[in-house]
Coordinates of C-alpha atoms in Angstrom, one line a residue:
M1 CA -24.3 -111.8 -7.7
V2 CA -25.9 -108.7 -6.5
V3 CA -29.4 -109.6 -5.4
D4 CA -32.1 -107.2 -6.1
V5 CA -33.0 -105.5 -2.5
N6 CA -36.8 -106.2 -3.4
T7 CA -36.3 -109.8 -3.0
A8 CA -36.4 -109.4 0.7
L9 CA -40.1 -108.2 0.4
R10 CA -41.3 -111.0 -2.0
A11 CA -42.6 -114.5 -0.8
C12 CA -39.9 -117.0 0.1
D13 CA -41.2 -119.6 -2.3
P14 CA -44.1 -118.7 -4.3
E15 CA -43.8 -121.6 -6.6
A16 CA -44.6 -124.1 -3.6
V17 CA -47.9 -122.4 -2.8
P18 CA -50.3 -124.1 -5.5
G19 CA -48.9 -127.5 -4.3
L20 CA -49.4 -126.9 -0.6
L21 CA -52.8 -125.5 -1.0
N22 CA -53.7 -128.7 -3.0
G23 CA -52.2 -130.9 -0.4
M24 CA -54.2 -129.2 2.3
L25 CA -57.5 -129.4 0.4
E26 CA -56.7 -133.5 0.5
H27 CA -57.6 -133.2 4.2
R28 CA -60.8 -131.2 4.0
E29 CA -63.1 -134.3 4.5
Q30 CA -61.1 -136.0 7.4
P31 CA -62.2 -135.4 11.1
L32 CA -59.1 -133.9 12.3
C33 CA -60.3 -134.0 15.9
Q34 CA -60.3 -137.9 15.6
E35 CA -57.4 -138.6 13.2
E36 CA -54.0 -137.4 14.7
N37 CA -51.9 -138.3 11.6
S38 CA -54.3 -136.2 9.6
R39 CA -54.0 -133.2 11.9
L40 CA -50.2 -133.6 11.9
A41 CA -50.0 -133.6 8.2
L42 CA -52.3 -130.7 7.7
L43 CA -50.2 -128.7 10.4
A44 CA -47.1 -129.5 8.6
K45 CA -48.6 -128.2 5.2
A46 CA -49.8 -125.2 6.9
R47 CA -46.4 -124.2 8.3
D48 CA -44.9 -125.0 5.0
L49 CA -47.6 -122.5 3.3
V50 CA -46.8 -119.9 5.8
R51 CA -43.1 -120.3 5.2
A52 CA -43.7 -120.0 1.4
L53 CA -45.9 -117.0 1.6
E54 CA -43.6 -115.0 4.1
S55 CA -41.0 -112.7 2.6
P56 CA -37.5 -112.8 3.8
R57 CA -38.0 -109.6 5.8
E58 CA -41.0 -111.2 7.6
T59 CA -39.1 -114.3 8.4
M60 CA -36.2 -112.4 9.8
A61 CA -38.5 -110.1 12.1
K62 CA -40.3 -113.3 13.2
Y63 CA -37.1 -115.0 14.2
L64 CA -35.1 -112.2 15.6
W65 CA -37.8 -109.8 17.1
A66 CA -40.8 -111.8 18.1
Q67 CA -40.4 -115.4 18.7
V68 CA -37.0 -116.8 19.6
R69 CA -36.7 -114.4 22.5
S70 CA -39.7 -115.7 24.5
E71 CA -39.3 -119.5 23.3
S72 CA -35.8 -119.4 24.5
L73 CA -36.9 -118.7 27.9
I74 CA -39.1 -121.7 27.9
D75 CA -37.7 -125.1 28.9
P76 CA -37.0 -126.8 25.6
L77 CA -37.7 -130.3 27.0
A78 CA -41.3 -129.2 27.7
N79 CA -42.1 -129.2 24.0
L80 CA -39.6 -130.3 21.4
S81 CA -41.2 -128.8 18.6
R82 CA -39.7 -125.4 19.8
W83 CA -36.1 -126.7 19.2
H84 CA -36.4 -125.9 15.2
K85 CA -36.2 -122.1 15.9
P86 CA -33.2 -121.4 17.9
S87 CA -31.6 -124.4 15.9
C88 CA -32.4 -122.8 12.7
L89 CA -31.5 -119.4 13.8
A90 CA -27.9 -120.9 14.9
A91 CA -27.5 -122.7 11.5
I92 CA -28.5 -119.7 9.4
T93 CA -26.1 -117.4 11.4
A94 CA -23.1 -119.9 10.9
C95 CA -23.7 -120.3 7.5
Y96 CA -24.0 -116.5 7.1
D97 CA -20.6 -116.0 8.6
L98 CA -19.2 -118.4 6.1
G99 CA -20.4 -117.0 3.4
V100 CA -22.4 -119.8 2.2
F101 CA -25.5 -117.8 1.0
Q102 CA -23.6 -115.5 -1.1
V103 CA -21.8 -118.6 -3.0
M104 CA -25.0 -120.1 -3.2
A105 CA -26.4 -116.9 -4.9
N106 CA -23.7 -116.5 -7.2
G107 CA -24.5 -119.9 -8.6
Q108 CA -27.3 -118.4 -10.4
G109 CA -30.0 -121.0 -8.9
Q110 CA -28.0 -124.1 -9.9
P111 CA -27.8 -126.8 -7.0
L112 CA -24.3 -127.0 -5.2
S113 CA -23.0 -130.2 -3.2
V114 CA -22.1 -129.7 0.2
T115 CA -18.5 -130.7 -0.8
D116 CA -18.4 -128.0 -3.3
L117 CA -19.8 -125.4 -0.8
A118 CA -17.4 -126.4 1.8
S119 CA -14.4 -126.1 -0.6
K120 CA -15.6 -122.6 -1.7
V121 CA -16.0 -121.2 1.6
G122 CA -13.1 -123.2 3.4
T123 CA -14.7 -125.1 6.1
N124 CA -15.4 -128.6 7.5
V125 CA -17.7 -130.7 5.1
N126 CA -19.5 -132.8 7.8
M127 CA -20.2 -129.8 10.0
L128 CA -21.6 -127.6 7.0
G129 CA -23.7 -130.6 6.0
R130 CA -25.4 -130.8 9.2
L131 CA -26.1 -127.2 9.1
L132 CA -27.6 -127.1 5.7
K133 CA -29.5 -130.2 6.5
H134 CA -31.4 -128.4 8.9
I135 CA -31.9 -125.3 7.1
G136 CA -33.2 -127.4 4.1
A137 CA -35.4 -129.3 6.3
M138 CA -36.8 -126.0 7.4
G139 CA -37.4 -125.0 3.8
Y140 CA -35.1 -122.0 3.6
I141 CA -32.9 -123.6 0.9
K142 CA -34.1 -126.5 -1.4
E143 CA -32.7 -129.8 -1.1
T144 CA -32.4 -131.0 -4.7
D145 CA -30.5 -134.3 -3.9
A146 CA -28.6 -136.0 -1.0
D147 CA -26.5 -133.3 0.4
T148 CA -26.9 -130.8 -2.5
Y149 CA -28.8 -127.7 -2.4
A150 CA -30.1 -124.8 -4.4
P151 CA -30.9 -121.1 -3.3
T152 CA -34.5 -119.9 -2.5
N153 CA -35.6 -116.2 -2.5
F154 CA -34.9 -116.3 1.3
S155 CA -31.4 -117.6 1.0
N156 CA -30.7 -114.9 -1.7
A157 CA -32.1 -112.2 0.6
L158 CA -29.6 -113.0 3.2
T159 CA -26.9 -111.4 0.9
I160 CA -28.6 -108.1 1.2
P161 CA -27.0 -106.4 4.3
T162 CA -30.0 -105.3 5.9
I163 CA -31.4 -108.8 6.1
G164 CA -28.4 -111.0 6.4
D165 CA -26.5 -108.7 8.9
S166 CA -29.3 -109.0 11.3
Y167 CA -28.7 -112.4 12.2
P168 CA -25.2 -112.2 13.6
C169 CA -26.1 -109.0 15.0
F170 CA -28.7 -110.5 17.1
V171 CA -27.0 -113.7 18.1
K172 CA -23.7 -112.2 18.9
G173 CA -24.9 -108.8 20.2
L174 CA -28.4 -108.6 21.0
L175 CA -29.6 -112.0 22.3
P176 CA -27.8 -112.0 25.7
A177 CA -29.6 -109.0 26.7
S178 CA -32.9 -110.2 25.4
L179 CA -32.6 -113.4 27.5
H180 CA -31.5 -111.3 30.6
F181 CA -34.4 -108.9 30.2
P182 CA -36.9 -111.0 32.6
T183 CA -34.1 -111.3 35.3
Y184 CA -33.6 -107.4 34.8
L185 CA -37.1 -106.8 35.4
T186 CA -37.1 -109.0 38.5
Q187 CA -34.3 -107.0 39.8
T188 CA -36.0 -103.5 39.2
N189 CA -39.4 -104.7 40.5
Y190 CA -40.6 -104.4 36.8
A191 CA -40.2 -100.9 36.6
T192 CA -40.2 -99.0 33.3
P193 CA -36.5 -98.6 32.0
T194 CA -35.7 -95.1 31.4
D195 CA -32.1 -94.9 32.1
V196 CA -29.8 -95.3 29.0
R197 CA -26.9 -96.4 31.0
S198 CA -28.4 -98.8 33.3
G199 CA -30.8 -101.0 31.5
A200 CA -31.1 -104.8 30.7
F201 CA -28.4 -104.2 28.1
Q202 CA -25.8 -102.7 30.5
S203 CA -26.7 -105.4 33.0
A204 CA -26.2 -108.4 30.5
I205 CA -23.2 -106.9 28.8
K206 CA -21.6 -105.5 32.0
T207 CA -20.9 -101.9 30.7
E208 CA -21.9 -98.5 31.6
R209 CA -22.1 -97.3 27.9
N210 CA -25.7 -96.7 26.2
M211 CA -25.8 -99.3 23.5
F212 CA -24.7 -96.8 20.6
E213 CA -21.5 -96.0 22.5
Y214 CA -21.0 -99.7 23.1
L215 CA -21.4 -100.7 19.4
T216 CA -19.2 -97.9 18.4
A217 CA -16.4 -99.1 20.8
H218 CA -17.3 -102.9 19.5
P219 CA -18.6 -102.5 16.1
P220 CA -20.4 -105.7 15.1
P221 CA -19.7 -107.2 11.8
G222 CA -44.5 -93.7 3.3
F223 CA -46.2 -91.1 2.0
Y224 CA -46.0 -87.3 2.5
P225 CA -47.2 -84.5 0.2
V226 CA -43.8 -83.2 -0.5
K227 CA -44.7 -80.7 -3.2
E228 CA -47.7 -79.2 -1.5
R229 CA -46.1 -79.0 2.1
L230 CA -42.3 -78.6 1.5
V231 CA -41.7 -77.4 -2.2
Q232 CA -44.3 -74.9 -2.1
G233 CA -43.5 -72.0 0.1
M234 CA -39.6 -72.5 -0.1
A235 CA -37.6 -69.3 0.7
E236 CA -35.4 -69.8 -2.7
S237 CA -34.5 -72.4 -5.0
D238 CA -31.1 -73.0 -3.4
A239 CA -32.1 -73.2 0.0
T240 CA -31.9 -76.3 2.1
L241 CA -35.1 -78.6 1.3
L242 CA -34.6 -81.6 3.7
V243 CA -32.1 -82.4 6.6
D244 CA -32.1 -86.0 7.4
I245 CA -31.0 -86.1 11.2
G246 CA -29.2 -89.4 12.2
G247 CA -29.8 -90.6 8.8
C248 CA -26.7 -93.0 9.0
L249 CA -25.4 -93.6 5.2
G250 CA -28.3 -91.4 3.7
H251 CA -30.6 -94.3 2.4
D252 CA -33.7 -92.2 3.0
L253 CA -32.2 -89.2 1.2
Q254 CA -31.2 -91.4 -1.8
E255 CA -34.7 -92.6 -1.9
F256 CA -36.1 -89.1 -1.6
A257 CA -33.9 -87.9 -4.6
T258 CA -34.9 -90.7 -6.8
K259 CA -38.7 -90.0 -6.2
Y260 CA -38.2 -86.3 -6.5
P261 CA -35.4 -85.7 -8.9
N262 CA -36.4 -82.2 -10.1
E263 CA -37.3 -80.5 -6.9
P264 CA -35.3 -77.6 -5.9
G265 CA -33.3 -77.2 -2.8
R266 CA -30.5 -79.0 -1.0
L267 CA -30.5 -82.3 0.7
V268 CA -28.4 -82.6 3.8
L269 CA -27.5 -85.7 5.7
Q270 CA -26.9 -84.8 9.2
D271 CA -25.4 -87.6 11.3
L272 CA -23.2 -85.5 13.3
P273 CA -24.3 -82.7 15.8
V274 CA -23.3 -79.7 13.2
P275 CA -26.7 -77.6 13.1
V276 CA -28.2 -76.8 9.9
K277 CA -30.2 -73.6 10.3
A278 CA -33.5 -72.8 8.7
A279 CA -34.2 -75.7 6.5
R280 CA -37.4 -76.2 5.1
A281 CA -38.0 -79.6 6.6
Y282 CA -36.1 -81.6 9.3
Y283 CA -36.6 -85.5 9.2
L284 CA -36.4 -88.0 12.0
H285 CA -36.7 -91.5 11.0
S286 CA -36.8 -94.0 13.7
I287 CA -34.6 -91.6 16.1
L288 CA -37.0 -90.9 18.7
H289 CA -38.0 -94.5 19.6
D290 CA -34.2 -95.3 20.5
W291 CA -34.5 -92.9 23.6
P292 CA -36.6 -92.2 26.5
D293 CA -38.7 -89.2 26.9
Q294 CA -36.2 -86.9 28.7
V295 CA -33.5 -87.6 26.1
C296 CA -36.0 -87.0 23.3
K297 CA -36.8 -83.7 24.7
V298 CA -33.1 -82.7 24.5
I299 CA -33.0 -83.8 20.8
L300 CA -36.3 -82.1 20.0
K301 CA -35.1 -78.8 21.8
Q302 CA -31.9 -78.8 19.6
V303 CA -33.7 -79.4 16.4
A304 CA -36.3 -76.5 17.4
G305 CA -33.4 -74.2 17.9
A306 CA -32.4 -74.7 14.2
M307 CA -35.8 -74.3 12.8
E308 CA -37.4 -71.1 11.6
P309 CA -40.6 -70.4 13.1
G310 CA -43.7 -70.5 10.7
Y311 CA -41.4 -71.9 8.0
S312 CA -39.6 -75.0 9.0
K313 CA -41.3 -78.3 9.4
L314 CA -40.4 -81.3 11.5
L315 CA -41.3 -84.6 9.7
I316 CA -41.3 -87.8 12.2
H317 CA -41.3 -91.3 10.8
E318 CA -42.1 -93.5 13.6
N319 CA -44.3 -96.5 14.7
I320 CA -47.6 -95.8 16.7
I321 CA -48.9 -98.5 18.9
P322 CA -52.7 -98.5 18.8
S323 CA -54.7 -99.0 21.8
K324 CA -56.2 -102.2 20.4
G325 CA -55.2 -104.3 17.7
A326 CA -51.3 -103.8 17.6
E327 CA -49.3 -105.3 14.8
W328 CA -46.6 -108.0 16.1
E329 CA -43.7 -106.4 14.6
A330 CA -44.3 -103.2 16.5
T331 CA -45.0 -104.8 19.8
A332 CA -42.0 -107.1 19.3
L333 CA -39.6 -104.0 18.6
D334 CA -41.2 -102.3 21.6
I335 CA -40.0 -105.1 23.7
M336 CA -36.6 -105.0 22.1
I337 CA -35.8 -101.5 22.6
A338 CA -36.9 -101.8 26.1
T339 CA -34.3 -104.3 26.4
L340 CA -31.5 -102.6 24.7
L341 CA -32.1 -99.0 24.9
S342 CA -34.3 -98.4 27.8
S343 CA -36.8 -96.8 25.4
K344 CA -40.3 -97.7 23.8
E345 CA -42.5 -97.6 20.7
R346 CA -45.2 -95.0 21.7
T347 CA -48.8 -94.9 21.5
E348 CA -50.6 -91.9 20.2
E349 CA -51.2 -90.4 23.5
E350 CA -47.7 -90.7 24.3
W351 CA -46.5 -88.9 21.1
Y352 CA -48.9 -86.1 21.7
A353 CA -47.6 -85.8 25.4
L354 CA -44.0 -85.8 24.1
L355 CA -44.3 -83.5 21.1
E356 CA -46.6 -80.9 23.1
A357 CA -44.3 -80.9 26.2
P358 CA -43.5 -77.3 27.3
S359 CA -39.9 -78.3 28.2
W360 CA -38.6 -78.5 24.5
G361 CA -40.8 -76.5 22.2

């Protein structure tokens, strides 16, 4: 079964929300500061409510970007409640590697026993049962009977590569560098990482390659006024409309073509350094945040050399970290790319400083 990619953006368990809210209201008259059992019961309901309301993408980002990194550095004996997150991460990754979630999704929502699942994926019944028991206890699959489970929106979303692949990618490739990051900062006297070949990733993995070179050698399993600012003023109808630089498989171009099927001009996917001259627009989506300023200036200089002054436009799709009230996903990503790429998510001031630098324009 192919799962709709929008499943990753929907609540994990919307059907559970009304019951959870009613359960929380049962405690509204009880003095939580005096009754420990009521406090713990309400806290459990609140956690279940968050889990139910979160989308699979938000859960993935919380586990892999923001929380497991810091909590793994804390002595787990100091607070046993912290164990559920790394344990769940390990269980989800193991079951993803086995193909369990795809088998569950193929069942069209019907419950499957651990014995059936183990037979279908070819693994040990006892160990799989223990893994699924914890994932079920966390609410990410539904325990319908003893050792029997049904899929949820969350588990179905794990069959979408951009969601599911993130778990083994992080656990097997990125987690070692993340856990090494505090040691690296100590060794460098907390200097800002800027060397793409000598950062926390290189120190942890024992390599001199930047992360992209390493992954190549060790492959792991908005809104913009397009018509007003791009289409209007094009040199000719068969000119190049948009070049997606570093666009990987072209998912952004596919979405652009779907939204603007009748607009003139060619769409060019450029994931190799072959210049396309004098396009109406050049698009950089999450490219510059992968590199420190000195490398970004080289990239921008190359793009500027292909642009036609007064005609071509440069579109940059990136995060901006505000001076106050930053979102946790953006700040988590900032720490991650500092760890892996010796780069950063930039503030508005840092973006202006980079884009207005005379050394590339």
